[in-house]
Coordinates of C-alpha atoms in Angstrom, one line a residue:
M1 CA -18.1 -9.3 -4.7
S2 CA -16.1 -8.8 -1.5
G3 CA -13.1 -6.6 -1.2
S4 CA -10.8 -9.6 -0.4
A5 CA -12.1 -11.4 -3.5
A6 CA -11.4 -8.4 -5.7
L7 CA -7.7 -8.6 -4.8
E8 CA -7.4 -12.1 -6.2
Y9 CA -7.6 -11.0 -9.8
G10 CA -4.5 -11.9 -11.7
F11 CA -2.9 -13.4 -14.7
P12 CA -2.6 -16.3 -15.0
S13 CA -5.2 -18.0 -12.8
T14 CA -3.2 -19.8 -10.2
H15 CA -6.3 -21.7 -9.1
S16 CA -6.6 -23.2 -12.6
T17 CA -2.8 -23.9 -12.6
N18 CA -3.0 -25.8 -9.3
A19 CA -6.2 -27.7 -10.2
V20 CA -4.9 -28.8 -13.7
S21 CA -1.5 -29.8 -12.4
V22 CA -3.1 -32.0 -9.7
A23 CA -5.4 -33.6 -12.2
V24 CA -2.7 -34.2 -14.8
Y25 CA -0.4 -35.7 -12.1
A26 CA -3.2 -38.0 -10.9
L27 CA -3.9 -39.2 -14.5
F28 CA -0.2 -39.9 -15.0
T29 CA 0.0 -41.9 -11.8
L30 CA -3.1 -43.9 -12.7
H31 CA -1.8 -44.7 -16.1
S32 CA 1.7 -45.5 -14.9
P33 CA 3.0 -49.0 -15.7
D34 CA 3.6 -49.5 -12.0
S35 CA -0.1 -48.7 -11.1
T36 CA -2.0 -51.5 -9.5
T37 CA -5.3 -49.7 -9.1
P38 CA -8.4 -51.8 -9.9
P39 CA -10.1 -50.8 -13.2
T40 CA -13.3 -49.7 -11.5
L41 CA -11.5 -47.5 -9.0
K42 CA -9.2 -46.2 -11.7
L43 CA -12.1 -45.1 -13.8
A44 CA -13.7 -43.4 -10.8
L45 CA -10.5 -41.6 -9.9
E46 CA -10.1 -40.4 -13.5
I47 CA -13.6 -39.0 -13.6
L48 CA -13.0 -37.3 -10.2
S49 CA -9.8 -35.7 -11.6
Y50 CA -11.5 -34.3 -14.6
C51 CA -14.4 -33.0 -12.6
Y52 CA -12.1 -31.4 -10.0
A53 CA -10.1 -29.5 -12.6
T54 CA -13.2 -28.5 -14.7
S55 CA -15.1 -27.3 -11.6
I56 CA -12.3 -25.0 -10.5
I57 CA -11.8 -23.5 -13.9
I58 CA -15.5 -22.9 -14.5
G59 CA -15.9 -21.6 -11.0
R60 CA -13.3 -18.9 -11.6
L61 CA -15.1 -17.8 -14.7
Y62 CA -18.5 -18.0 -13.1
C63 CA -17.5 -16.0 -10.1
G64 CA -15.9 -13.3 -12.3
M65 CA -12.5 -13.8 -10.7
H66 CA -10.7 -14.4 -14.0
G67 CA -11.2 -13.9 -17.7
F68 CA -11.1 -16.7 -20.3
F69 CA -7.5 -16.0 -21.2
D70 CA -6.5 -16.1 -17.6
V71 CA -7.8 -19.6 -17.0
V72 CA -6.6 -21.0 -20.4
I73 CA -3.0 -19.9 -19.8
G74 CA -3.2 -21.0 -16.1
S75 CA -4.4 -24.4 -17.2
V76 CA -1.7 -24.8 -19.9
L77 CA 0.9 -23.8 -17.3
G78 CA -0.4 -26.3 -14.8
A79 CA -0.4 -29.1 -17.3
L80 CA 3.1 -28.3 -18.5
L81 CA 4.5 -28.2 -14.9
S82 CA 2.9 -31.5 -14.1
I83 CA 4.2 -33.1 -17.2
I84 CA 7.7 -31.9 -16.5
E85 CA 7.4 -33.2 -12.9
C86 CA 6.2 -36.6 -14.2
L87 CA 8.9 -36.9 -16.9
Y88 CA 11.9 -35.4 -15.1
G89 CA 11.0 -35.3 -11.4
D90 CA 13.0 -38.4 -10.6
I91 CA 16.1 -36.9 -12.3
F92 CA 15.7 -33.7 -10.2
D93 CA 15.2 -35.7 -7.0
E94 CA 18.4 -37.7 -7.7
F95 CA 20.3 -34.4 -8.3
I96 CA 19.1 -33.2 -4.9
Y97 CA 19.5 -36.4 -2.8
T98 CA 23.0 -37.3 -4.2
G99 CA 24.2 -33.8 -4.8
S100 CA 26.8 -31.9 -2.8
L101 CA 26.4 -28.7 -0.9
K102 CA 27.0 -26.8 -4.1
S103 CA 24.0 -28.5 -5.7
I104 CA 21.6 -27.6 -3.0
S105 CA 23.0 -24.1 -2.8
I106 CA 22.3 -23.6 -6.5
V107 CA 18.7 -24.7 -6.0
L108 CA 18.1 -22.4 -3.0
L109 CA 19.8 -19.5 -4.8
S110 CA 17.6 -20.0 -7.8
I111 CA 14.4 -19.9 -5.6
L112 CA 15.6 -16.7 -3.9
V113 CA 16.3 -15.1 -7.3
L114 CA 12.8 -15.9 -8.4
V115 CA 11.4 -14.2 -5.3
R116 CA 13.5 -11.1 -6.1
I117 CA 12.3 -10.9 -9.7
H118 CA 8.7 -11.6 -8.9
P119 CA 6.6 -9.1 -10.9
E120 CA 5.2 -6.1 -9.0
P121 CA 1.4 -6.5 -8.6
A122 CA -0.9 -3.8 -9.8
D123 CA -2.7 -3.7 -6.5
N124 CA -1.6 -4.1 -2.8
C125 CA -2.7 -7.7 -3.0
P126 CA -1.6 -10.9 -1.2
C127 CA -0.3 -12.5 -4.3
F128 CA 3.4 -11.7 -3.6
D129 CA 3.0 -12.8 0.0
D130 CA 1.6 -16.1 -1.2
S131 CA 4.6 -16.5 -3.6
V132 CA 7.1 -15.8 -0.8
A133 CA 5.4 -18.4 1.5
F134 CA 5.5 -20.9 -1.3
A135 CA 9.2 -20.2 -2.0
G136 CA 10.0 -20.6 1.7
V137 CA 8.3 -24.0 1.8
L138 CA 10.2 -25.1 -1.3
C139 CA 13.5 -24.0 0.2
G140 CA 12.7 -25.8 3.5
V141 CA 11.6 -29.0 1.8
E142 CA 14.6 -29.2 -0.6
L143 CA 17.1 -28.4 2.2
G144 CA 15.5 -30.9 4.6
N145 CA 15.3 -33.7 2.0
W146 CA 18.9 -33.1 0.9
H147 CA 20.3 -33.3 4.5
F148 CA 17.9 -36.0 5.8
A149 CA 18.6 -38.3 2.8
K150 CA 22.3 -38.4 3.8
S151 CA 21.6 -39.3 7.5
A152 CA 21.2 -42.7 9.0
L153 CA 17.7 -41.9 10.2
S154 CA 15.9 -42.0 6.8
W155 CA 14.7 -44.8 4.6
N156 CA 15.7 -45.0 0.9
D157 CA 12.5 -46.9 0.0
P158 CA 10.4 -45.9 -1.8
V159 CA 12.5 -42.8 -2.3
P160 CA 15.5 -41.3 -0.4
A161 CA 14.7 -39.1 2.6
T162 CA 11.6 -41.2 3.5
V163 CA 10.6 -40.7 7.1
P164 CA 10.5 -44.1 8.9
F165 CA 7.0 -44.9 9.9
S166 CA 4.8 -48.0 10.4
L167 CA 1.4 -47.7 12.1
E168 CA 1.6 -51.4 13.0
T169 CA 4.9 -50.9 14.8
L170 CA 4.1 -47.5 16.5
G171 CA 0.4 -48.0 17.3
W172 CA -2.3 -45.4 17.4
S173 CA -1.2 -43.7 20.6
K174 CA 2.3 -42.9 19.5
T175 CA 1.0 -41.9 16.0
M176 CA -1.5 -39.4 17.5
A177 CA 1.3 -38.1 19.8
R178 CA 3.5 -37.5 16.8
I179 CA 0.8 -35.5 15.1
V180 CA 0.0 -33.4 18.1
I181 CA 3.7 -32.7 19.0
G182 CA 4.5 -32.0 15.3
V183 CA 1.8 -29.4 15.0
L184 CA 2.7 -27.8 18.3
C185 CA 6.4 -27.6 17.1
I186 CA 5.3 -25.8 14.0
F187 CA 3.1 -23.3 15.8
A188 CA 5.9 -22.7 18.4
W189 CA 8.4 -22.0 15.7
R190 CA 6.1 -19.5 14.0
G191 CA 5.1 -17.9 17.3
I192 CA 8.7 -17.3 18.4
M193 CA 10.4 -16.5 15.1
K194 CA 7.9 -14.1 13.6
P195 CA 8.0 -11.5 16.4
T196 CA 11.7 -12.0 16.9
L197 CA 12.5 -11.3 13.2
L198 CA 10.1 -8.3 13.1
R199 CA 12.0 -6.8 16.0
G200 CA 15.5 -7.7 14.9
L201 CA 15.5 -7.1 11.2
P202 CA 14.6 -3.4 10.9
P203 CA 18.0 -2.2 12.3
I204 CA 19.8 -4.5 9.9
F205 CA 17.7 -3.3 7.0
R206 CA 18.5 0.3 7.8
V207 CA 22.3 -0.4 7.7
I208 CA 21.8 -2.2 4.3
E209 CA 19.7 0.8 3.1
R210 CA 22.5 3.3 4.1
L211 CA 25.0 1.2 2.1
G212 CA 22.8 1.5 -0.9
L213 CA 22.1 -2.2 -1.2
T214 CA 18.4 -2.1 -0.6
L215 CA 16.0 -3.5 -3.2
P216 CA 12.7 -1.8 -2.4
R217 CA 9.4 -3.3 -3.5
R218 CA 6.2 -1.5 -4.3
F219 CA 3.7 -1.2 -1.5
F220 CA 6.4 -2.0 1.2
M221 CA 7.7 0.7 3.5
Q222 CA 11.4 0.8 3.9
A223 CA 13.0 0.5 7.3
S224 CA 14.2 4.1 7.3
E225 CA 10.6 5.3 7.1
Y226 CA 9.4 3.6 10.4
H227 CA 10.8 3.1 13.9
K228 CA 9.5 -0.3 14.6
V229 CA 6.9 -2.8 13.4
P230 CA 3.7 -2.7 15.5
K231 CA 3.0 -5.7 17.7
H232 CA 0.2 -8.1 16.8
L233 CA 0.6 -7.1 13.1
K234 CA -1.4 -9.3 10.7
V235 CA 1.5 -10.1 8.5
D236 CA 0.4 -13.6 7.6
N237 CA -2.6 -14.4 5.5
V238 CA -1.5 -17.9 4.7
M239 CA -1.2 -19.6 8.1
P240 CA -3.2 -18.3 11.1
S241 CA -1.6 -17.7 14.5
V242 CA -2.6 -19.5 17.7
S243 CA -4.5 -16.4 18.8
D244 CA -6.6 -16.4 15.6
I245 CA -7.9 -19.9 16.1
P246 CA -10.8 -19.1 18.6
S247 CA -12.1 -16.3 16.3
M248 CA -11.9 -18.7 13.3
L249 CA -13.9 -21.4 15.1
S250 CA -16.4 -18.8 16.3
S251 CA -17.0 -17.6 12.7
I252 CA -17.5 -21.1 11.5
R253 CA -20.1 -21.8 14.2
N254 CA -22.0 -18.6 13.5
L255 CA -21.9 -19.1 9.7
E256 CA -22.4 -15.3 9.2
R257 CA -20.5 -13.4 6.7
S258 CA -18.1 -10.9 8.2
R259 CA -18.1 -8.8 5.1
S260 CA -21.1 -7.6 3.2
I261 CA -21.5 -8.0 -0.5
S262 CA -20.1 -4.9 -2.4
I263 CA -21.0 -3.5 -5.7
G264 CA -18.6 -1.5 -7.9
P265 CA -14.8 -1.3 -7.9
Q266 CA -13.1 -3.0 -5.0
S267 CA -9.5 -2.2 -5.7
A268 CA -7.5 0.7 -7.1
A269 CA -7.0 -1.2 -10.4
D270 CA -10.8 -1.6 -10.7
A271 CA -11.3 2.1 -9.9
Y272 CA -8.8 3.2 -12.6
E273 CA -10.4 0.8 -15.1
T274 CA -13.8 2.3 -14.4
M275 CA -12.4 5.9 -14.9
A276 CA -10.8 4.9 -18.2
F277 CA -14.0 3.2 -19.3
R278 CA -16.1 6.2 -18.4
E279 CA -13.7 8.5 -20.3
K280 CA -13.9 6.3 -23.3
R281 CA -17.7 6.3 -23.2
R282 CA -17.7 10.1 -22.8
R283 CA -15.7 10.6 -25.9
E284 CA -17.9 8.2 -27.9
S285 CA -21.0 10.0 -26.8
I286 CA -19.9 13.5 -27.7
S287 CA -20.8 13.0 -31.4
Q288 CA -24.1 11.3 -30.6
T289 CA -27.4 13.1 -30.3
P290 CA -28.5 13.7 -26.7
L291 CA -31.2 11.3 -25.5
N292 CA -34.7 12.8 -25.1
Y293 CA -36.7 11.7 -22.1
S294 CA -40.1 12.9 -20.8
S295 CA -40.3 14.7 -17.4
E296 CA -42.2 11.6 -16.0
Q297 CA -39.3 9.3 -17.0
V298 CA -36.8 11.7 -15.5
N299 CA -38.7 11.7 -12.2
V300 CA -38.8 7.9 -12.2
A301 CA -35.0 7.8 -12.6
R302 CA -34.5 10.4 -9.9
N303 CA -36.6 8.4 -7.4
E304 CA -34.8 5.1 -8.2
S305 CA -31.3 6.5 -8.0
L306 CA -29.2 5.7 -4.9
G307 CA -25.7 6.3 -6.0
Y308 CA -22.9 4.1 -7.3
F309 CA -22.1 2.3 -4.1
D310 CA -24.9 2.7 -1.7
V311 CA -26.1 -0.8 -1.1
S312 CA -26.8 -0.6 2.6
K313 CA -30.5 0.2 2.1
P314 CA -33.1 -1.8 0.3
R315 CA -34.2 -0.2 -2.9
K316 CA -37.7 -0.3 -4.2
Q317 CA -37.8 -1.8 -7.7
S318 CA -39.8 -0.2 -10.4
N319 CA -41.3 -1.6 -13.4
A320 CA -41.1 1.7 -15.2
M321 CA -39.4 1.5 -18.6
L322 CA -37.3 4.1 -20.4
T323 CA -37.0 3.9 -24.1
V324 CA -33.8 4.6 -26.1
G325 CA -34.9 4.8 -29.7
S326 CA -37.2 1.9 -30.2
L327 CA -35.6 -0.4 -27.5
P328 CA -37.2 -0.5 -24.0
T329 CA -34.7 -0.5 -21.1
P330 CA -35.3 -0.6 -17.3
A331 CA -35.3 2.7 -15.4
L332 CA -31.7 3.6 -14.9
S333 CA -30.2 4.0 -11.4
S334 CA -26.6 4.8 -10.7
T335 CA -25.8 1.2 -9.7
S336 CA -27.7 -0.4 -12.6
L337 CA -26.1 2.1 -15.0
Y338 CA -22.7 1.1 -13.7
D339 CA -23.5 -2.6 -14.4
N340 CA -25.0 -1.9 -17.8
L341 CA -22.1 0.3 -18.9
M342 CA -19.6 -2.5 -18.0
E343 CA -21.7 -5.3 -19.5
N344 CA -23.4 -3.7 -22.5
D345 CA -22.5 -1.3 -25.3
I346 CA -24.3 1.7 -23.9
S347 CA -23.2 5.3 -24.5
V348 CA -24.3 8.2 -22.5
A349 CA -23.2 11.8 -22.2
T350 CA -22.3 11.6 -18.5
P351 CA -22.8 9.0 -15.7
I352 CA -26.0 9.4 -13.8
T353 CA -25.6 10.2 -10.1
P354 CA -28.0 11.5 -7.4
D355 CA -26.5 15.0 -7.6
S356 CA -26.7 15.2 -11.3
M357 CA -30.3 13.9 -11.3
T358 CA -31.4 16.7 -9.1
Q359 CA -29.6 19.4 -11.1
E360 CA -30.5 18.5 -14.7
P361 CA -32.6 16.1 -16.8
I362 CA -31.0 12.9 -18.1
G363 CA -29.2 13.1 -21.4
I364 CA -28.5 16.8 -21.3
T365 CA -24.8 17.3 -21.9
R366 CA -23.1 19.6 -19.3
S367 CA -20.3 22.0 -19.9
A368 CA -16.7 20.8 -19.7
S369 CA -16.1 22.4 -16.4
Q370 CA -19.3 20.9 -14.9
D371 CA -18.4 17.5 -16.3
R372 CA -14.9 17.8 -14.8
R373 CA -16.2 18.8 -11.4
Q374 CA -18.8 16.0 -11.4
N375 CA -16.3 13.4 -12.4
E376 CA -13.8 14.5 -9.8
K377 CA -16.5 14.2 -7.1
E378 CA -17.5 10.7 -8.3
D379 CA -13.8 9.7 -8.4
R380 CA -13.4 10.8 -4.8
E381 CA -16.5 8.9 -3.8
M382 CA -15.3 5.9 -5.6
F383 CA -11.8 5.8 -4.0
S384 CA -13.3 6.6 -0.6
Q385 CA -15.3 3.3 -0.8
L386 CA -12.2 1.2 -1.4
E387 CA -10.8 -0.9 1.5
K388 CA -7.7 0.9 2.8
P389 CA -4.7 -1.4 2.6
R390 CA -2.6 -1.7 5.8
V391 CA 0.9 -0.5 6.0
R392 CA 3.4 -3.2 4.9
Y393 CA 7.0 -3.3 6.0
D394 CA 10.0 -4.4 4.1
V395 CA 11.1 -6.8 6.8
E396 CA 7.9 -8.8 6.3
V397 CA 9.3 -10.5 3.1
I398 CA 12.4 -11.9 4.8
T399 CA 10.4 -12.8 7.9
K400 CA 7.8 -14.8 5.9
L401 CA 10.6 -16.5 3.9
I402 CA 12.5 -17.6 7.0
V403 CA 9.4 -18.7 8.9
Y404 CA 8.0 -20.8 6.1
T405 CA 11.4 -22.3 5.3
G406 CA 11.6 -23.4 9.0
I407 CA 8.1 -24.8 8.9
A408 CA 8.9 -27.0 5.9
W409 CA 12.2 -28.1 7.3
L410 CA 10.5 -29.2 10.5
A411 CA 8.0 -31.2 8.5
V412 CA 10.6 -33.2 6.5
E413 CA 13.5 -33.4 8.9
G414 CA 13.3 -31.5 12.2
N415 CA 10.2 -33.3 13.6
P416 CA 11.2 -36.8 12.5
I417 CA 14.6 -36.3 14.3
F418 CA 12.7 -34.9 17.4
F419 CA 10.4 -38.0 17.4
Q420 CA 13.4 -40.3 17.5
I421 CA 14.8 -38.4 20.5
L422 CA 11.4 -38.6 22.3
G423 CA 11.1 -42.3 21.6
L424 CA 8.2 -41.9 19.2
G425 CA 10.1 -43.1 16.1
I426 CA 11.1 -46.5 14.9
D427 CA 14.4 -48.1 14.1
P428 CA 15.5 -46.9 10.6
T429 CA 17.0 -50.3 9.9
H430 CA 13.5 -51.8 10.3
A431 CA 12.1 -51.4 6.8

């Protein structure tokens, strides 16, 4: 499992939430009284919806990204959200489109409060960044729809704030020009606003911090602890910058993995879980009789051992078998022992490592001081193998929120108005 994938653990499974919500919404639409979908196509789309949601859920379990409880709760949450949207979505839209400034202000303030009370992640993972980006998009969409619906440039059919468009009227040339210009506007907004905010916000944050109004978050450095945010900082894992596009295209052409497959803990949470599991097994094994192995079996295990995390060199597989009681087991190496401990109910006196293999036979319980020193050494090795997270700055949260709010606003209102100015729109009265 790659280090980036290990950071995607979480409860509930948002992949399951998204997949089930899309599937449920599609099924509601297909079974709507207003649906004119032919029966054959309707059946095909229903099967596709079920297969889509099921494949995502099973995939999360199969890849080890989530547990059963994670995907179940995520699926239930996705279904509930989609049902609420289908039953009450029109009422909410009417509240937005016909509401006053007070109405849209309440909606935007509610979204910002949700960002503020977002649970602190256990790891320095991108989950909070993704939530901030989503909240920014939601703010931009609702604000843009609210304002655009009240203008004379929008259509009210099929819903208020509909962007006037007709391929027959505009033609392919103007349509393609709208797409290109719209994308360039979004990239230009992001390319200008992100560095501007990263330079201008730290002094403001320091003033707020001195006034005692700061609300620090875990894993984010406060403005008083740094002078300025470094240039070319990779603060956005959701939308790539223009400078990242060539490297992305190159990686797609080469089709080679930029990261190797890793074995063992990939995040601090994994490491602490491993330490807790090891301590639990150690306590359970204290009352058990030490395992007895022959010198030949010990030598086999010594030769096969490479360490917990050394996967850079190929390892010669051995067919030698060790016996625990009357049950045959494969010759234990450090990596295989780690996998077996986490998957099976195996109790040993101490974890097997290359150093311990050369010092004493397997199964012989060491003194408490030796055990402690060995465990500390293994812990240092384990944490040294974890991918070091980059420094994250407090201004990144507001920067991401503003940038993605602007991107969404451009998509629903800014670009359509710009198209009208450039002569790439159509008469709003021509429905």
